[in-house]
Amino acid sequence: MTREFSRILYAKPSITEKEIAYVLDAAKNGWGPECNHYIERFEKEFASFLGVKSAHSTSSATGAMHLGLAALGVGPGDEVILADTNWVATVAPVVHLGATPRFVDILQDTWCIDPEAVSRAITPRTRAIIATHLYGNLCDMDALEKIAAKRDLFLIEDAAEALGSRWADGRNAGSRGVFSLFSFHGTKTATTGEGGMLVSNDEALMDKARMLNNHGRISGDKKQFWAHEIGYKFKMGNLQAALGCAQLERLGELVGRRRSIFKYYHAALHDIAAMNPVPANGDEYCYWMPTVVFPEDVNLRSEDILEAFRQNNIDGRPFFQPLSLQAHFQTANNPVAYSLPKRAVNLPAYHDMTEADQDRVINILRALHKGAA
Ligand SMILES: *Cc1c(COP(=O)(O)O)cnc(C)c1O
């Protein structure tokens, strides 16, 4: 097969000798008294990078969300407001804990939760708001913080896709929620294969989450094998944490590469499609998933784009469908969330992608647009 027809994946981690060396070290030496070495290091270095007091590693971001909500005591009778446009992982723990999700619409430009829609959705039962920084685009946290403070609600950040995004004042995505979570799934900017991180500045909340994630055992308790309540086991292993430590040391490089991939797509495509915003106020996005949204008056559907990609050996990703359309839920009146997936796709983006690879994607999109306009 010629290079021209080689497959372009939509995501692929960047694994160097550093990652391999750390994991080998963990496999050889990370046992007995050293069994938590990389876990403790990963948590400490992650908290320090992010600028939060405490970080607790987990088996997935889904697990981190479950622990955080459980530690807050969210449960039956409570309502949790979140954007209709979301990965199902964000809502599954809400449902498992017996609370009721309320799906609201997203903004046209950032594709993140609309603060005014949040205000309208608040009831006496509302306990929490989840702000998902979709594809690395930042939510309007200033507005959401005001609403949460005024109505005494928990504000949670799902920063699974936003590692490396930051506000102009230097604060990182995931440093502002009552708790926040990150994912190290293989498709994310930094990976441990599977894995997640729960972070917070509230030490008491983090102690509660750690206790829950230890099957309800209290650390340092004199009684061994003693559960104070029925908890969970969503832990990260030392081998995965070793991979995470290496990825974290390379985070500047990993995020920098995502930004340059986005910049290249943006220069070539922004005249024919809306893309992730490029903020003018000094906020910096990580551009985890470069995305194009074609205007409603251009006759170009997502499935046609993805089919053209398939025929050219390119993996694209459909834009998230509204959760309210899917299993378990009732449809909602969220016109932006319902409209975008019809005319949007995520473009392939991974560390070792070349400009020639990107050109193949760009040429297909420009040709499709020309045919449809
Ligand atoms: C990836 C992702 C998650 C879940 O991550 P896992 O580590 O796979 O559990 C949650 N929320 C969002 C927005 C995600 O993109």
Tab-separated table of C-alpha atoms and ligand atoms in Angstrom:
chain	number	residue	atom	x	y	z
A	1	MET	CA	0.000	0.000	0.000
A	2	THR	CA	1.347	3.418	-0.852
A	3	ARG	CA	1.767	6.069	1.818
A	4	GLU	CA	-0.985	8.055	0.142
A	5	PHE	CA	-3.532	5.426	1.092
A	6	SER	CA	-2.230	4.623	4.551
A	7	ARG	CA	-4.861	4.833	7.249
A	8	ILE	CA	-5.302	8.061	9.180
A	9	LEU	CA	-6.574	7.251	12.666
A	10	TYR	CA	-8.603	9.820	14.559
A	11	ALA	CA	-6.551	9.379	17.709
A	12	LYS	CA	-3.300	7.691	18.671
A	13	PRO	CA	-1.131	8.192	21.758
A	14	SER	CA	2.470	9.360	21.604
A	15	ILE	CA	4.657	6.798	23.394
A	16	THR	CA	8.398	7.471	23.588
A	17	GLU	CA	11.366	5.781	25.280
A	18	LYS	CA	10.497	7.744	28.441
A	19	GLU	CA	7.079	6.096	28.793
A	20	ILE	CA	8.599	2.681	28.091
A	21	ALA	CA	11.389	3.211	30.639
A	22	TYR	CA	8.979	4.295	33.392
A	23	VAL	CA	6.603	1.385	32.806
A	24	LEU	CA	9.515	-1.090	32.694
A	25	ASP	CA	10.777	0.316	35.978
A	26	ALA	CA	7.324	-0.044	37.522
A	27	ALA	CA	7.058	-3.622	36.225
A	28	LYS	CA	10.488	-4.552	37.613
A	29	ASN	CA	10.572	-2.633	40.875
A	30	GLY	CA	7.084	-1.367	41.696
A	31	TRP	CA	6.071	-4.037	44.164
A	32	GLY	CA	6.009	-4.485	47.943
A	33	PRO	CA	6.966	-1.217	49.628
A	34	GLU	CA	7.310	0.429	46.186
A	35	CYS	CA	3.856	-0.616	44.957
A	36	ASN	CA	2.447	2.922	45.176
A	37	HIS	CA	5.551	4.793	44.040
A	38	TYR	CA	4.294	6.023	40.662
A	39	ILE	CA	0.709	6.450	41.902
A	40	GLU	CA	1.779	8.873	44.632
A	41	ARG	CA	4.147	10.669	42.269
A	42	PHE	CA	1.538	10.993	39.504
A	43	GLU	CA	-1.062	12.395	41.917
A	44	LYS	CA	1.363	14.863	43.476
A	45	GLU	CA	2.757	16.092	40.164
A	46	PHE	CA	-0.696	16.312	38.591
A	47	ALA	CA	-2.067	18.429	41.464
A	48	SER	CA	0.973	20.667	41.292
A	49	PHE	CA	0.718	21.106	37.502
A	50	LEU	CA	-2.986	21.918	37.745
A	51	GLY	CA	-2.688	24.229	40.745
A	52	VAL	CA	-5.038	22.344	43.088
A	53	LYS	CA	-4.512	20.998	46.591
A	54	SER	CA	-5.292	17.361	45.986
A	55	ALA	CA	-5.541	14.733	43.239
A	56	HIS	CA	-6.687	11.113	43.452
A	57	SER	CA	-6.056	8.735	40.547
A	58	THR	CA	-8.821	6.431	39.365
A	59	SER	CA	-9.487	3.630	36.889
A	60	SER	CA	-11.351	6.073	34.604
A	61	ALA	CA	-12.846	9.542	34.531
A	62	THR	CA	-16.242	7.860	34.823
A	63	GLY	CA	-15.085	6.387	38.142
A	64	ALA	CA	-13.777	9.797	39.254
A	65	MET	CA	-17.184	11.367	38.525
A	66	HIS	CA	-18.946	8.582	40.421
A	67	LEU	CA	-16.685	9.020	43.475
A	68	GLY	CA	-16.950	12.809	43.440
A	69	LEU	CA	-20.748	12.813	43.229
A	70	ALA	CA	-21.000	10.104	45.889
A	71	ALA	CA	-18.649	12.073	48.184
A	72	LEU	CA	-20.897	15.130	47.786
A	73	GLY	CA	-23.859	12.955	48.748
A	74	VAL	CA	-25.724	13.422	45.464
A	75	GLY	CA	-28.496	10.836	45.299
A	76	PRO	CA	-32.231	10.113	44.973
A	77	GLY	CA	-34.396	13.238	44.822
A	78	ASP	CA	-31.535	15.411	43.583
A	79	GLU	CA	-31.350	16.995	40.146
A	80	VAL	CA	-28.097	17.584	38.293
A	81	ILE	CA	-27.942	20.035	35.390
A	82	LEU	CA	-25.585	19.279	32.502
A	83	ALA	CA	-25.257	19.999	28.793
A	84	ASP	CA	-27.264	17.765	26.473
A	85	THR	CA	-24.140	17.544	24.299
A	86	ASN	CA	-21.892	15.297	26.352
A	87	TRP	CA	-20.213	11.932	26.448
A	88	VAL	CA	-22.475	9.412	28.208
A	89	ALA	CA	-19.776	8.949	30.880
A	90	THR	CA	-20.716	12.336	32.314
A	91	VAL	CA	-24.301	11.323	33.065
A	92	ALA	CA	-24.019	7.592	33.826
A	93	PRO	CA	-22.813	8.113	37.441
A	94	VAL	CA	-25.646	10.615	38.030
A	95	VAL	CA	-28.134	7.920	37.024
A	96	HIS	CA	-26.373	5.130	38.955
A	97	LEU	CA	-26.523	7.234	42.125
A	98	GLY	CA	-30.277	7.651	41.707
A	99	ALA	CA	-30.242	11.383	40.907
A	100	THR	CA	-32.086	12.915	37.952
A	101	PRO	CA	-30.184	14.566	35.093
A	102	ARG	CA	-31.574	17.738	33.538
A	103	PHE	CA	-30.211	18.312	30.045
A	104	VAL	CA	-29.876	21.900	28.845
A	105	ASP	CA	-28.776	23.423	25.577
A	106	ILE	CA	-25.291	24.526	24.567
A	107	LEU	CA	-23.931	27.774	23.156
A	108	GLN	CA	-23.523	28.178	19.378
A	109	ASP	CA	-19.863	29.156	19.537
A	110	THR	CA	-18.182	27.068	22.262
A	111	TRP	CA	-20.631	24.107	22.154
A	112	CYS	CA	-20.475	24.223	25.976
A	113	ILE	CA	-23.358	24.521	28.463
A	114	ASP	CA	-25.448	27.709	28.143
A	115	PRO	CA	-25.456	29.511	31.535
A	116	GLU	CA	-28.854	31.131	30.869
A	117	ALA	CA	-30.349	27.730	30.130
A	118	VAL	CA	-28.855	26.529	33.418
A	119	SER	CA	-30.592	29.347	35.311
A	120	ARG	CA	-33.920	28.454	33.716
A	121	ALA	CA	-33.525	24.754	34.614
A	122	ILE	CA	-32.918	25.255	38.348
A	123	THR	CA	-35.610	23.869	40.650
A	124	PRO	CA	-35.742	23.468	44.459
A	125	ARG	CA	-34.314	19.966	43.906
A	126	THR	CA	-31.238	21.048	41.944
A	127	ARG	CA	-27.998	20.124	43.748
A	128	ALA	CA	-25.268	20.401	41.131
A	129	ILE	CA	-24.216	21.742	37.745
A	130	ILE	CA	-21.700	19.868	35.599
A	131	ALA	CA	-19.633	22.058	33.253
A	132	THR	CA	-18.066	19.925	30.507
A	133	HIS	CA	-15.300	21.670	28.582
A	134	LEU	CA	-16.305	20.076	25.294
A	135	TYR	CA	-13.431	19.091	22.971
A	136	GLY	CA	-11.198	21.338	25.127
A	137	ASN	CA	-13.346	24.480	24.563
A	138	LEU	CA	-13.828	26.307	27.869
A	139	CYS	CA	-17.193	26.759	29.563
A	140	ASP	CA	-18.172	30.232	30.748
A	141	MET	CA	-17.108	29.484	34.325
A	142	ASP	CA	-17.486	33.102	35.503
A	143	ALA	CA	-21.206	33.011	34.709
A	144	LEU	CA	-21.656	29.476	36.050
A	145	GLU	CA	-19.838	30.328	39.301
A	146	LYS	CA	-22.200	33.277	39.861
A	147	ILE	CA	-25.259	31.094	39.326
A	148	ALA	CA	-23.912	28.314	41.562
A	149	ALA	CA	-23.028	30.747	44.359
A	150	LYS	CA	-26.378	32.533	44.211
A	151	ARG	CA	-28.384	29.301	44.322
A	152	ASP	CA	-25.988	27.394	46.609
A	153	LEU	CA	-25.261	24.636	44.082
A	154	PHE	CA	-22.186	22.464	43.558
A	155	LEU	CA	-20.328	23.365	40.367
A	156	ILE	CA	-18.372	20.437	38.921
A	157	GLU	CA	-15.953	20.564	35.987
A	158	ASP	CA	-15.748	17.626	33.580
A	159	ALA	CA	-12.305	18.450	32.222
A	160	ALA	CA	-11.772	15.005	30.662
A	161	GLU	CA	-11.185	16.615	27.266
A	162	ALA	CA	-9.578	19.824	28.482
A	163	LEU	CA	-6.157	18.907	29.857
A	164	GLY	CA	-3.982	21.905	28.958
A	165	SER	CA	-6.786	24.428	28.399
A	166	ARG	CA	-6.437	27.537	30.569
A	167	TRP	CA	-7.939	30.936	31.192
A	168	ALA	CA	-6.104	34.179	30.497
A	169	ASP	CA	-5.407	34.626	34.227
A	170	GLY	CA	-3.373	31.381	34.236
A	171	ARG	CA	-5.945	29.146	35.915
A	172	ASN	CA	-6.211	25.682	34.367
A	173	ALA	CA	-9.401	23.957	33.245
A	174	GLY	CA	-10.295	21.635	36.087
A	175	SER	CA	-8.989	23.896	38.867
A	176	ARG	CA	-12.250	25.737	39.579
A	177	GLY	CA	-14.892	23.093	40.299
A	178	VAL	CA	-15.918	21.853	43.750
A	179	PHE	CA	-14.284	18.845	42.183
A	180	SER	CA	-13.115	18.157	38.637
A	181	LEU	CA	-12.143	15.107	36.669
A	182	PHE	CA	-9.765	14.144	33.903
A	183	SER	CA	-9.521	11.109	31.640
A	184	PHE	CA	-6.421	9.251	30.503
A	185	HIS	CA	-8.247	7.009	28.048
A	186	GLY	CA	-6.162	6.098	24.995
A	187	THR	CA	-7.842	8.776	22.881
A	188	LYS	CA	-7.144	11.637	25.285
A	189	THR	CA	-4.240	14.122	25.193
A	190	ALA	CA	-2.294	12.257	27.896
A	191	THR	CA	-2.983	8.567	28.373
A	192	THR	CA	-2.475	5.737	30.831
A	193	GLY	CA	-4.388	3.299	28.585
A	194	GLU	CA	-7.421	3.613	30.819
A	195	GLY	CA	-7.412	5.963	33.786
A	196	GLY	CA	-8.732	9.104	35.367
A	197	MET	CA	-8.071	11.736	38.018
A	198	LEU	CA	-10.321	13.351	40.587
A	199	VAL	CA	-9.049	16.750	41.769
A	200	SER	CA	-10.242	19.317	44.291
A	201	ASN	CA	-9.146	22.026	46.698
A	202	ASP	CA	-11.518	20.608	49.324
A	203	GLU	CA	-9.379	18.199	51.383
A	204	ALA	CA	-12.348	16.890	53.378
A	205	LEU	CA	-14.179	16.021	50.160
A	206	MET	CA	-11.063	14.286	48.814
A	207	ASP	CA	-10.650	12.285	52.047
A	208	LYS	CA	-14.244	11.156	51.661
A	209	ALA	CA	-13.658	10.178	48.018
A	210	ARG	CA	-10.465	8.255	48.940
A	211	MET	CA	-12.313	6.446	51.701
A	212	LEU	CA	-15.129	5.524	49.302
A	213	ASN	CA	-12.598	4.319	46.707
A	214	ASN	CA	-11.018	2.071	49.325
A	215	HIS	CA	-14.199	0.033	49.846
A	216	GLY	CA	-15.315	2.404	52.585
A	217	ARG	CA	-12.211	1.827	54.719
A	218	ILE	CA	-10.648	4.720	56.630
A	219	SER	CA	-6.922	5.050	56.050
A	220	GLY	CA	-4.861	4.456	59.190
A	221	ASP	CA	-7.803	2.713	60.888
A	222	LYS	CA	-6.565	0.269	63.571
A	223	LYS	CA	-9.241	-2.235	62.596
A	224	GLN	CA	-8.016	-3.995	59.450
A	225	PHE	CA	-10.398	-5.036	56.656
A	226	TRP	CA	-13.114	-2.914	58.219
A	227	ALA	CA	-15.595	-1.151	55.934
A	228	HIS	CA	-17.312	1.851	57.516
A	229	GLU	CA	-19.678	1.987	54.576
A	230	ILE	CA	-20.148	0.205	51.277
A	231	GLY	CA	-17.763	1.919	48.902
A	232	TYR	CA	-16.156	1.425	45.537
A	233	LYS	CA	-12.938	0.220	43.928
A	234	PHE	CA	-12.111	2.523	40.999
A	235	LYS	CA	-8.344	2.625	41.467
A	236	MET	CA	-5.473	3.252	39.113
A	237	GLY	CA	-2.571	0.779	39.128
A	238	ASN	CA	1.109	1.632	39.550
A	239	LEU	CA	2.000	0.536	35.975
A	240	GLN	CA	-0.570	2.930	34.523
A	241	ALA	CA	0.584	5.706	36.835
A	242	ALA	CA	4.152	5.190	35.569
A	243	LEU	CA	2.900	5.823	32.027
A	244	GLY	CA	1.002	8.843	33.336
A	245	CYS	CA	4.128	10.315	34.980
A	246	ALA	CA	5.996	10.164	31.676
A	247	GLN	CA	3.076	11.685	29.755
A	248	LEU	CA	2.751	14.473	32.321
A	249	GLU	CA	6.434	15.369	31.933
A	250	ARG	CA	5.776	15.684	28.195
A	251	LEU	CA	2.480	17.558	28.558
A	252	GLY	CA	3.781	20.829	27.163
A	253	GLU	CA	4.896	19.000	24.033
A	254	LEU	CA	1.679	16.957	23.770
A	255	VAL	CA	-0.607	19.993	24.098
A	256	GLY	CA	1.626	22.148	21.914
A	257	ARG	CA	1.332	19.609	19.107
A	258	ARG	CA	-2.479	19.590	19.400
A	259	ARG	CA	-2.502	23.360	19.141
A	260	SER	CA	-0.386	23.334	15.999
A	261	ILE	CA	-2.503	20.603	14.384
A	262	PHE	CA	-5.591	22.713	15.063
A	263	LYS	CA	-3.911	25.857	13.746
A	264	TYR	CA	-3.087	24.133	10.473
A	265	TYR	CA	-6.668	22.863	10.026
A	266	HIS	CA	-8.051	26.244	11.026
A	267	ALA	CA	-5.988	28.171	8.488
A	268	ALA	CA	-7.183	25.825	5.725
A	269	LEU	CA	-10.853	25.437	6.683
A	270	HIS	CA	-12.172	28.381	8.687
A	271	ASP	CA	-13.546	30.093	5.550
A	272	ILE	CA	-15.918	27.186	4.830
A	273	ALA	CA	-16.869	25.919	8.319
A	274	ALA	CA	-17.166	27.033	11.932
A	275	MET	CA	-14.468	25.507	14.108
A	276	ASN	CA	-13.438	25.444	17.767
A	277	PRO	CA	-13.166	29.079	18.856
A	278	VAL	CA	-9.869	30.937	18.889
A	279	PRO	CA	-10.363	33.232	21.904
A	280	ALA	CA	-9.183	36.816	21.583
A	281	ASN	CA	-9.148	37.448	25.357
A	282	GLY	CA	-6.024	35.420	26.150
A	283	ASP	CA	-7.781	32.156	27.062
A	284	GLU	CA	-5.950	29.204	25.531
A	285	TYR	CA	-7.673	26.016	24.454
A	286	CYS	CA	-5.942	22.642	24.197
A	287	TYR	CA	-7.817	21.691	20.991
A	288	TRP	CA	-8.159	18.048	21.971
A	289	MET	CA	-10.573	17.454	19.055
A	290	PRO	CA	-10.421	19.832	16.100
A	291	THR	CA	-14.001	20.051	14.838
A	292	VAL	CA	-15.760	21.508	11.809
A	293	VAL	CA	-19.411	22.607	11.752
A	294	PHE	CA	-20.856	23.407	8.332
A	295	PRO	CA	-23.504	26.144	8.046
A	296	GLU	CA	-27.143	25.059	7.897
A	297	ASP	CA	-27.527	26.389	4.344
A	298	VAL	CA	-24.717	24.188	2.997
A	299	ASN	CA	-26.065	20.818	1.938
A	300	LEU	CA	-23.425	18.720	3.653
A	301	ARG	CA	-24.381	16.172	6.305
A	302	SER	CA	-22.052	14.600	8.874
A	303	GLU	CA	-22.710	11.101	7.590
A	304	ASP	CA	-21.692	12.135	4.056
A	305	ILE	CA	-18.429	13.549	5.376
A	306	LEU	CA	-17.702	10.449	7.437
A	307	GLU	CA	-18.500	8.238	4.422
A	308	ALA	CA	-16.090	10.226	2.237
A	309	PHE	CA	-13.457	9.857	4.953
A	310	ARG	CA	-14.047	6.087	5.101
A	311	GLN	CA	-13.620	5.765	1.332
A	312	ASN	CA	-10.282	7.530	1.663
A	313	ASN	CA	-9.082	5.431	4.589
A	314	ILE	CA	-9.529	8.215	7.137
A	315	ASP	CA	-11.203	7.843	10.536
A	316	GLY	CA	-13.484	10.719	11.484
A	317	ARG	CA	-15.699	10.989	14.514
A	318	PRO	CA	-19.316	12.077	14.635
A	319	PHE	CA	-20.084	15.076	16.851
A	320	PHE	CA	-21.782	13.968	20.098
A	321	GLN	CA	-25.493	13.279	19.711
A	322	PRO	CA	-27.688	14.787	22.461
A	323	LEU	CA	-27.878	12.462	25.463
A	324	SER	CA	-31.614	13.149	25.689
A	325	LEU	CA	-32.042	11.300	22.364
A	326	GLN	CA	-30.366	8.188	23.647
A	327	ALA	CA	-31.187	5.204	25.838
A	328	HIS	CA	-33.028	5.856	29.070
A	329	PHE	CA	-33.931	9.525	28.567
A	330	GLN	CA	-36.737	11.622	27.113
A	331	THR	CA	-36.120	13.978	24.221
A	332	ALA	CA	-35.563	17.590	25.193
A	333	ASN	CA	-36.064	20.924	23.467
A	334	ASN	CA	-32.411	21.875	22.954
A	335	PRO	CA	-32.208	23.163	19.360
A	336	VAL	CA	-28.459	23.820	19.243
A	337	ALA	CA	-27.576	20.416	20.686
A	338	TYR	CA	-29.942	18.765	18.197
A	339	SER	CA	-28.729	20.712	15.166
A	340	LEU	CA	-24.930	20.519	15.454
A	341	PRO	CA	-24.417	16.741	15.120
A	342	LYS	CA	-26.164	16.787	11.747
A	343	ARG	CA	-23.508	18.999	10.225
A	344	ALA	CA	-20.379	18.589	12.352
A	345	VAL	CA	-17.503	16.107	12.560
A	346	ASN	CA	-14.359	15.774	14.658
A	347	LEU	CA	-11.226	15.659	12.528
A	348	PRO	CA	-8.386	13.212	13.068
A	349	ALA	CA	-5.699	14.620	15.357
A	350	TYR	CA	-2.788	12.801	16.918
A	351	HIS	CA	0.735	13.695	17.911
A	352	ASP	CA	2.604	12.101	14.993
A	353	MET	CA	0.205	13.223	12.276
A	354	THR	CA	1.996	14.917	9.372
A	355	GLU	CA	0.938	17.964	7.376
A	356	ALA	CA	0.513	15.626	4.394
A	357	ASP	CA	-1.986	13.621	6.477
A	358	GLN	CA	-3.816	16.815	7.388
A	359	ASP	CA	-3.830	17.887	3.724
A	360	ARG	CA	-5.637	14.665	2.789
A	361	VAL	CA	-8.379	15.518	5.317
A	362	ILE	CA	-8.519	19.162	4.227
A	363	ASN	CA	-8.729	18.337	0.503
A	364	ILE	CA	-11.689	16.018	1.044
A	365	LEU	CA	-13.563	18.632	3.091
A	366	ARG	CA	-12.905	21.399	0.566
A	367	ALA	CA	-13.990	19.188	-2.334
A	368	LEU	CA	-17.191	18.134	-0.518
A	369	HIS	CA	-17.957	21.741	0.334
A	370	LYS	CA	-17.420	22.851	-3.254
A	371	GLY	CA	-19.838	20.163	-4.443
A	372	ALA	CA	-22.452	21.128	-1.844
A	373	ALA	CA	-22.316	24.923	-1.885
B	1	LIG	C1	-13.529	10.634	27.889
B	1	LIG	C2	-14.572	11.373	28.640
B	1	LIG	C3	-15.062	10.922	29.888
B	1	LIG	C4	-14.799	9.578	30.448
B	1	LIG	O1	-13.504	9.161	30.471
B	1	LIG	P1	-13.172	7.665	30.845
B	1	LIG	O2	-11.774	7.773	31.366
B	1	LIG	O3	-13.276	6.892	29.572
B	1	LIG	O4	-14.123	7.206	31.862
B	1	LIG	C5	-15.951	11.741	30.580
B	1	LIG	N1	-16.354	12.908	30.088
B	1	LIG	C6	-15.934	13.344	28.890
B	1	LIG	C7	-16.425	14.668	28.420
B	1	LIG	C8	-15.054	12.582	28.127
B	1	LIG	O5	-14.668	13.003	26.922
